[in-house]
XYZ file of C-alpha atoms in Angstrom:
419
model
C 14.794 -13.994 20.197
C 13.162 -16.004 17.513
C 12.792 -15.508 14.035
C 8.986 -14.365 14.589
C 10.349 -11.767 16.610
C 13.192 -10.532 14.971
C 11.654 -9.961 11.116
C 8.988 -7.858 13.376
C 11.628 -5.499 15.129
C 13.620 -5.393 11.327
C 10.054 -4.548 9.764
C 9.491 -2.156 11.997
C 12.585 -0.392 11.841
C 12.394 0.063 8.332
C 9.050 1.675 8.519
C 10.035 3.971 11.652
C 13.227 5.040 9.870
C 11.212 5.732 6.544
C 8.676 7.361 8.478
C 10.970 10.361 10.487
C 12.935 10.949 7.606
C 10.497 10.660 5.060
C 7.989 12.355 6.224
C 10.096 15.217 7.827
C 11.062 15.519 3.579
C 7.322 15.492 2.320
C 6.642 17.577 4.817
C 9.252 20.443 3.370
C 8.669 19.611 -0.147
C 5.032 20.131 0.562
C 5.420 23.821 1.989
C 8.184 24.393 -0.993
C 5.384 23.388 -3.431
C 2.096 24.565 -2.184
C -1.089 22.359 -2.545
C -1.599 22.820 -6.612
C 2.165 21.928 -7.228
C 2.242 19.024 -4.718
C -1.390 18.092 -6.479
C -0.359 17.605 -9.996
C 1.978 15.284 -8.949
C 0.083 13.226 -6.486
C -2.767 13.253 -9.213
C -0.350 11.493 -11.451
C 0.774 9.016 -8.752
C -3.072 8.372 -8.081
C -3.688 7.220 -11.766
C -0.188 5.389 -12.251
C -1.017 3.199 -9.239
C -3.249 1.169 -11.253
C -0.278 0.063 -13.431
C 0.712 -2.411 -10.063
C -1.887 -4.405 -9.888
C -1.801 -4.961 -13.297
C 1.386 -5.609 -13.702
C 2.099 -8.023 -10.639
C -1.115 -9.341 -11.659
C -1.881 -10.869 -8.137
C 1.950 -12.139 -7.921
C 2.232 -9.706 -4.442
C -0.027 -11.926 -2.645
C 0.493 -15.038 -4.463
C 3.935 -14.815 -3.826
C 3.686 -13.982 -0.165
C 1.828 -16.820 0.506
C 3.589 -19.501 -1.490
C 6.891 -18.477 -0.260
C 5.405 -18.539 3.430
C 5.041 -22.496 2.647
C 7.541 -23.212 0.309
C 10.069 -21.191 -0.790
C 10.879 -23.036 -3.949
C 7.228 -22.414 -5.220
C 7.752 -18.525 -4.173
C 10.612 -18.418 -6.667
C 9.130 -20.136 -9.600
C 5.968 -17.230 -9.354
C 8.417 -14.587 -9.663
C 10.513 -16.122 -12.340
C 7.192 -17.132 -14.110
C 5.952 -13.616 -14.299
C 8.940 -11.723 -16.156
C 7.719 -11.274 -19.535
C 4.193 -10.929 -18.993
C 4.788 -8.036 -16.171
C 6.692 -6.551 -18.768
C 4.064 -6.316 -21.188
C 1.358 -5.677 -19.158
C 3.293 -2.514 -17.938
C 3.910 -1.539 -21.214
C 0.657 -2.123 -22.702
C -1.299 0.251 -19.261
C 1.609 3.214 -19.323
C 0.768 3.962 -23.197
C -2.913 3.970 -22.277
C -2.688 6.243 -19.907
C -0.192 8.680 -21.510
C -2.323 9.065 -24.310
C -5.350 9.565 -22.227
C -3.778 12.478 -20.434
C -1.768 13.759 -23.661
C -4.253 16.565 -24.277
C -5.209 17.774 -20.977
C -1.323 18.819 -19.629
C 1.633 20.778 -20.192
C 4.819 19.123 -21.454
C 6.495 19.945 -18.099
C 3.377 17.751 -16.560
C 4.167 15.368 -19.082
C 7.938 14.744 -18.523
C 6.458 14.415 -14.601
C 4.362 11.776 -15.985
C 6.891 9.571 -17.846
C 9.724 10.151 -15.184
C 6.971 8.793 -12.443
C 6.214 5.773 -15.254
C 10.203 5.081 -14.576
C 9.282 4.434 -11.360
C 5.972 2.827 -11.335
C 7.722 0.060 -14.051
C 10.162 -0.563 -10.875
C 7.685 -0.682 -8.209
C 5.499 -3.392 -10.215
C 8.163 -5.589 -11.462
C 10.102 -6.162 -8.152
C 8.363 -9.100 -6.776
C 11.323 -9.919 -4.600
C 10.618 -7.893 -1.855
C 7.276 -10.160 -1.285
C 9.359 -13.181 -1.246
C 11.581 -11.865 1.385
C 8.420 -11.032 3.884
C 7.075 -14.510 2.993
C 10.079 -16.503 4.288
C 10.735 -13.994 6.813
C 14.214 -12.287 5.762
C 12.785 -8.824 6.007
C 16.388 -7.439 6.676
C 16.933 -7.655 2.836
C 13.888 -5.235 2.236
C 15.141 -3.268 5.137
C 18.704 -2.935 3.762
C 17.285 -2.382 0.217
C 14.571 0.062 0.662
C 16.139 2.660 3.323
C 19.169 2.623 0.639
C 16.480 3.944 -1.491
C 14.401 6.105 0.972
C 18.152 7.582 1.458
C 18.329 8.563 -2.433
C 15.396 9.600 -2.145
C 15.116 12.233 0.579
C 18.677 13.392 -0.825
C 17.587 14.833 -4.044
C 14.316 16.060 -2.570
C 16.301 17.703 -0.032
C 18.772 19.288 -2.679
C 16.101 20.291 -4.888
C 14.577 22.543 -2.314
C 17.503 24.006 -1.569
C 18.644 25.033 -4.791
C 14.632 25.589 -5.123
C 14.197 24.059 -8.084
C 10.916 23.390 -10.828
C 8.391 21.468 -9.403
C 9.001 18.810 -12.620
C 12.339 17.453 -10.614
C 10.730 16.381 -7.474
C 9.462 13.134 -9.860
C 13.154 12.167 -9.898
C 12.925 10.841 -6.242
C 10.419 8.327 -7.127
C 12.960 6.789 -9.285
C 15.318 6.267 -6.694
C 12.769 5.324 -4.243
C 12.855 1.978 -6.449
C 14.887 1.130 -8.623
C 18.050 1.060 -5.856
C 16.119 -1.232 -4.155
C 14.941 -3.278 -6.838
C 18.790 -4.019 -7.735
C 19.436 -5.203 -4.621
C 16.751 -7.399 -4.298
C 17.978 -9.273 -7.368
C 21.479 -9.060 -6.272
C 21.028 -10.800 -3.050
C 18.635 -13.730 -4.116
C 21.535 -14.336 -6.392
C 24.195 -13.872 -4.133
C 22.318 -15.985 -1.464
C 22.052 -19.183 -3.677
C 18.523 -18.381 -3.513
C 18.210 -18.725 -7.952
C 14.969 -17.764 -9.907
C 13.801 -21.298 -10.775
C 13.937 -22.732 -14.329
C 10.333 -22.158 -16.166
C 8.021 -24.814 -15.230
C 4.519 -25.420 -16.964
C 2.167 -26.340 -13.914
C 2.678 -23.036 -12.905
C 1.062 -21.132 -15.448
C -2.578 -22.505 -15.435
C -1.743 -21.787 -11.525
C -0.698 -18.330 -11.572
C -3.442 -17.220 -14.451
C -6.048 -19.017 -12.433
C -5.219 -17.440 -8.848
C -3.633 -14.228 -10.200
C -6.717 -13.088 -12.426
C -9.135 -12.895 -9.050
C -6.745 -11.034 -7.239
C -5.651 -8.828 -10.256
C -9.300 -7.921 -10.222
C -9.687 -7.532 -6.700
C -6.661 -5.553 -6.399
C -7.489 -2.913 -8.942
C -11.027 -2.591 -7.099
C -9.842 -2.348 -3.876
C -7.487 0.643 -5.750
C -10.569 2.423 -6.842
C -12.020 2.503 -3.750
C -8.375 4.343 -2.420
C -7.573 6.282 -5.150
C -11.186 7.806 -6.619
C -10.943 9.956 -4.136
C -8.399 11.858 -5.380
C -9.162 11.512 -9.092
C -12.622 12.665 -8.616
C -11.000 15.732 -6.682
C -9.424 16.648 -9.594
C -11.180 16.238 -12.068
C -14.687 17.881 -10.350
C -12.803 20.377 -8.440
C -8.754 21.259 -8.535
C -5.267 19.989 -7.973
C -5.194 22.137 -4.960
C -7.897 19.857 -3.715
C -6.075 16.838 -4.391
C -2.923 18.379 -2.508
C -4.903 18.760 0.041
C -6.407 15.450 0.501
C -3.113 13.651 -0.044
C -1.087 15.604 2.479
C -3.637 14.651 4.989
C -4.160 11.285 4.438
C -0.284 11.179 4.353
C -0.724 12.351 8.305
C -3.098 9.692 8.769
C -1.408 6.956 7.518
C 2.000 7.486 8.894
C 0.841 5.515 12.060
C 0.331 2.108 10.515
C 3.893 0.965 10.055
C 3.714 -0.354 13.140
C 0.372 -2.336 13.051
C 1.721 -3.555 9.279
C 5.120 -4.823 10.546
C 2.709 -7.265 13.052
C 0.208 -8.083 10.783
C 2.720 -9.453 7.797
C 5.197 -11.037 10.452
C 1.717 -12.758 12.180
C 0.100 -13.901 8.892
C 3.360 -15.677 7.824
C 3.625 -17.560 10.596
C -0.191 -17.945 10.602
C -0.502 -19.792 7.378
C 2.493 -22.163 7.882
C 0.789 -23.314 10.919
C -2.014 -24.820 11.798
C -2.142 -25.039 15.387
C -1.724 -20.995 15.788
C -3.780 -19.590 12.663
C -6.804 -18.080 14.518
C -4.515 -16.933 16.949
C -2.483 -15.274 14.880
C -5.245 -13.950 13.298
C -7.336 -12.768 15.854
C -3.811 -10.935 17.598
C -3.380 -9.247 13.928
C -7.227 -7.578 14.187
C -6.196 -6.267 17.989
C -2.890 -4.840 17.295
C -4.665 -3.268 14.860
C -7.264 -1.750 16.957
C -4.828 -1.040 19.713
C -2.190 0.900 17.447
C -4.603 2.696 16.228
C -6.841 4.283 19.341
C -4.249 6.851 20.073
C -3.961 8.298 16.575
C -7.626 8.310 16.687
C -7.830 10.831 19.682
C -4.822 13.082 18.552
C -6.570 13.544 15.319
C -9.896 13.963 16.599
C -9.001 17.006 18.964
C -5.751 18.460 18.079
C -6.470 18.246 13.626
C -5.409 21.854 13.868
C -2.292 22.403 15.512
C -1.476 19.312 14.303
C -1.722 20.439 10.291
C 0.057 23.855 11.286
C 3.017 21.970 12.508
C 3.656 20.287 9.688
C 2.143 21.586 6.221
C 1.603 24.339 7.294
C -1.091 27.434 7.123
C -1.716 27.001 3.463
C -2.958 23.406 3.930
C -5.277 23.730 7.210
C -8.359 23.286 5.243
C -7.221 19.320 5.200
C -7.831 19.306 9.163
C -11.781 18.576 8.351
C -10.143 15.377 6.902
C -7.560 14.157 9.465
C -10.386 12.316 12.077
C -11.703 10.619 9.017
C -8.799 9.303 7.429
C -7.156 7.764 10.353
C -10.623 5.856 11.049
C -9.991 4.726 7.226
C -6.428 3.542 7.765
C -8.021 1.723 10.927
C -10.457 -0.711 8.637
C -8.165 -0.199 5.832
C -5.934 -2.498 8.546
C -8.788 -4.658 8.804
C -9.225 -5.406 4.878
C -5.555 -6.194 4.519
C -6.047 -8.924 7.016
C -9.348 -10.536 5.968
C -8.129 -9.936 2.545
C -4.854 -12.503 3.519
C -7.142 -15.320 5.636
C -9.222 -15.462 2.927
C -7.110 -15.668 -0.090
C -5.077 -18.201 2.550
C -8.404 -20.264 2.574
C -8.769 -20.339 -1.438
C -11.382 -17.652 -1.379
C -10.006 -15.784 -4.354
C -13.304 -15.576 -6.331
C -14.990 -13.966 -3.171
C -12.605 -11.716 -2.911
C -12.940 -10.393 -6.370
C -16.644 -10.272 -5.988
C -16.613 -8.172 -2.974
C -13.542 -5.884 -3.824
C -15.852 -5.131 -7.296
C -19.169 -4.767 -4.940
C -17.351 -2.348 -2.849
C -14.891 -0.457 -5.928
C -18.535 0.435 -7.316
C -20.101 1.744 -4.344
C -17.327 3.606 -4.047
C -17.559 5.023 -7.174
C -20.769 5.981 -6.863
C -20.561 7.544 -3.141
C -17.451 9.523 -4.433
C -19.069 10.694 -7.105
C -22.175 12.384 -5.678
C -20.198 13.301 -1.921
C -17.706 15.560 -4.016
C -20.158 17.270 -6.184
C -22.433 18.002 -2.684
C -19.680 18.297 0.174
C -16.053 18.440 -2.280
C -13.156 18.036 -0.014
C -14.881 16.382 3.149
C -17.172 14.397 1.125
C -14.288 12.376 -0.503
C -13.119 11.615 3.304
C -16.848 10.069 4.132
C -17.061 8.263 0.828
C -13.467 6.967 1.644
C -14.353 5.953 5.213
C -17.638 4.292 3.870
C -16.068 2.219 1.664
C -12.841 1.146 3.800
C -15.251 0.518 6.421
C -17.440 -2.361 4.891
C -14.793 -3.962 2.980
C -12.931 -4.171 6.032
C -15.857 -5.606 7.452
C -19.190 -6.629 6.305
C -18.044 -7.326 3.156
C -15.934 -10.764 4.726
C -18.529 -12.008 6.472
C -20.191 -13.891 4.474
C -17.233 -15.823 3.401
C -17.936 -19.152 4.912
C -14.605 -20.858 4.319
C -13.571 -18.458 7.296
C -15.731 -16.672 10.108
C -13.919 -13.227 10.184
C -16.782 -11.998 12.275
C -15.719 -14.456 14.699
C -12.054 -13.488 14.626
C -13.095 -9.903 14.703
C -15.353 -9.527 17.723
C -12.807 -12.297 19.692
C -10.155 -10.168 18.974
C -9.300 -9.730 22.815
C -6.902 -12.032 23.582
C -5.035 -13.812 27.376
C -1.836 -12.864 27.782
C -1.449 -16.253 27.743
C -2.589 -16.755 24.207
C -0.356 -14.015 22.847
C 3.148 -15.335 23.600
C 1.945 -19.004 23.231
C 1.450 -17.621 19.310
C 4.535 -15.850 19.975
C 7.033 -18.449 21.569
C 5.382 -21.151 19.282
């Protein structure tokens, strides 16, 4: 097997082992904490997720790419970036801990800075995007199920010995900083050293990194004001409920993901296979996705019952529409690499702002009219035109094109494949 083919199968077993044991945990943690519980602290996780755009400030994708090319220029971005992540992570925590001082407990609060912990590890490990850009997945593989692991272990003892809800932020921690450390120990063990500080690459990184910083954070609002307008219009129940399903309706798209970021690397080092490789990233999409679509669409009931639970079965209005979001949700994280890949940064700020606002707006008024189901539509809404519409009139790069030619020979496929 090649190396195409053999970062996809270690991709994908990462995801598939995160996903049965991982979600088998939530699952149990979810029925141990009831919706408000399980709320407060995925209301936290919504608002602390804007720290990682921030912080990487664009370095996930910039990386990613670079490395795909050339690895050298991969490992100057990430050495580049050190200081500045740190105080850009320092600078948005404070912010937000003051802005939520008032409004919580100091049990909510310790939840708070114990998920900051982890959030300060999630945006400052940069290695793992190096890895998927020069295809050595196994090293995120190794890394992150050590921390899944960790993770699930404390979760699983802290049910047992049923303990406060305030200890079920620890497992964040672990879920990143064990990997993180490993990350850095291997590019050091592998020869593979940060590079020395060069100049060039500043006016580089600020330039490229500030589009994508924005365009990250809007395509963020657009996934997370959802949940923040739950909870702040209605309850935390409400945002319980809305996370556990969307959790159901994402746990599909490892699989689609693994192809997609093993496709695109090869993709943009090549230019005899790019809209191949494109094109074959759109259709695994669609295909991975069609069954998930009918098992949500008839069986939302039993399948809610199965695994939350009873208390949770009002999320079943919201399984259908979620798992059509994760569908053009797939389709935005492709058009999002071709056009970056094709220097389109500045359009891709543009639309991700376009698209954050309309979001904002159809959150707002669908949860004050239809609360719970109306943050689904205004999610599917949004995920659906930036996954769509919203790249077409990028000219650089006819994603329409690549979209609607999706189907592809057998012939084509393992040409892209065996290439």
């Amino acid at each position: 097997m090649n190396k195409l083919t053999w970062n996809i199968i270690w991709l994908i077993f990462d995801k598939l082992i995160t996903l049965l044991g991982g979600f088998l945990i939530t699952v149990l943690t979810a029925r141990y904490l009831g919706p408000e519980k399980i709320g407060i602290i995925n209301y936290f996780l919504a608002i602390l997720a804007f720290i990682v755009p921030i912080t990487q400030f664009g370095g996930d994708i910039l990386i990613f790419l670079k490395s795909a090319k050339n690895e050298q220029s991969g490992k100057m971005l990430i050495n580049h970036t050190k200081n500045m992540r740190r105080l850009l992570f320092t600078v948005s925590f404070a912010a937000i801990y003051l802005f939520t001082y008032q409004d919580y407990n100091q049990y909510d609060r310790l939840i708070l800075v114990i998920l900051g912990v982890a959030s300060f590890y999630q945006s400052y490990d940069l290695y793992k995007f190096y890895f998927n850009g020069v295809m050595r997945s196994k090293e995120n593989v190794i890394s992150g199920q050590a921390g899944v692991l960790a993770s699930l272990l404390l979760r699983s003892i802290f049910v047992f010995f049923k303990l406060p809800y305030y200890f079920f932020a620890l497992p964040y921690v672990a879920l990143y900083i064990i990997p993180f450390w490993y990350r850095k120990y291997r590019i050091k063990a592998k020869g593979i050293e940060t590079a020395k500080y060069a100049t060039q690459f500043k006016g580089y990184f600020l330039k490229n990194g500030f589009p994508i910083l924005i365009s990250s954070l809007s395509i963020l609002v657009y996934i997370k004001v959802g949940q923040i307008m739950l909870g702040t219009f209605l309850t935390n129940k409400e945002v319980g409920l809305y996370t556990s399903a969307l959790t159901l309706a994402q746990c599909w798209q490892f699989v689609p993901l693994a192809l997609i970021m093993s496709f695109i690397s090869k993709s943009v080092s090549s230019s005899t296979f790019k809209d191949k490789g494109f094109r074959l990233c759109f259709l695994a999409s669609t295909l991975c996705s069609v069954p998930f679509l009918l098992a949500t669409y008839f069986l939302a009931q039993p399948i809610i019952e199965a695994t939350y639970g009873k208390a949770f079965l009002e999320a079943q209005s919201l399984l259908f529409l979620l798992t059509l979001t994760t569908m053009f949700s797939l389709y935005g994280t492709i058009s999002s690499r071709i056009i970056i890949d094709a220097g389109g940064n500045k359009y891709m700020m543009m639309k991700s702002l376009v698209v954050s606002i309309m979001s904002v707006g159809l959150s707002y008024w669908f949860v004050k009219e239809y609360g719970l189901i109306g943050a689904g539509y205004a999610a599917l809404i949004s995920e659906a035109v930036s996954g769509t519409v919203g790249n077409y009139f990028f000219k650089k790069s006819n994603i329409f094109k690549l979209q609607y030619s999706m189907l592809m020979s057998k012939k084509d496929i393992l040409s892209f494949v065996k290439g």
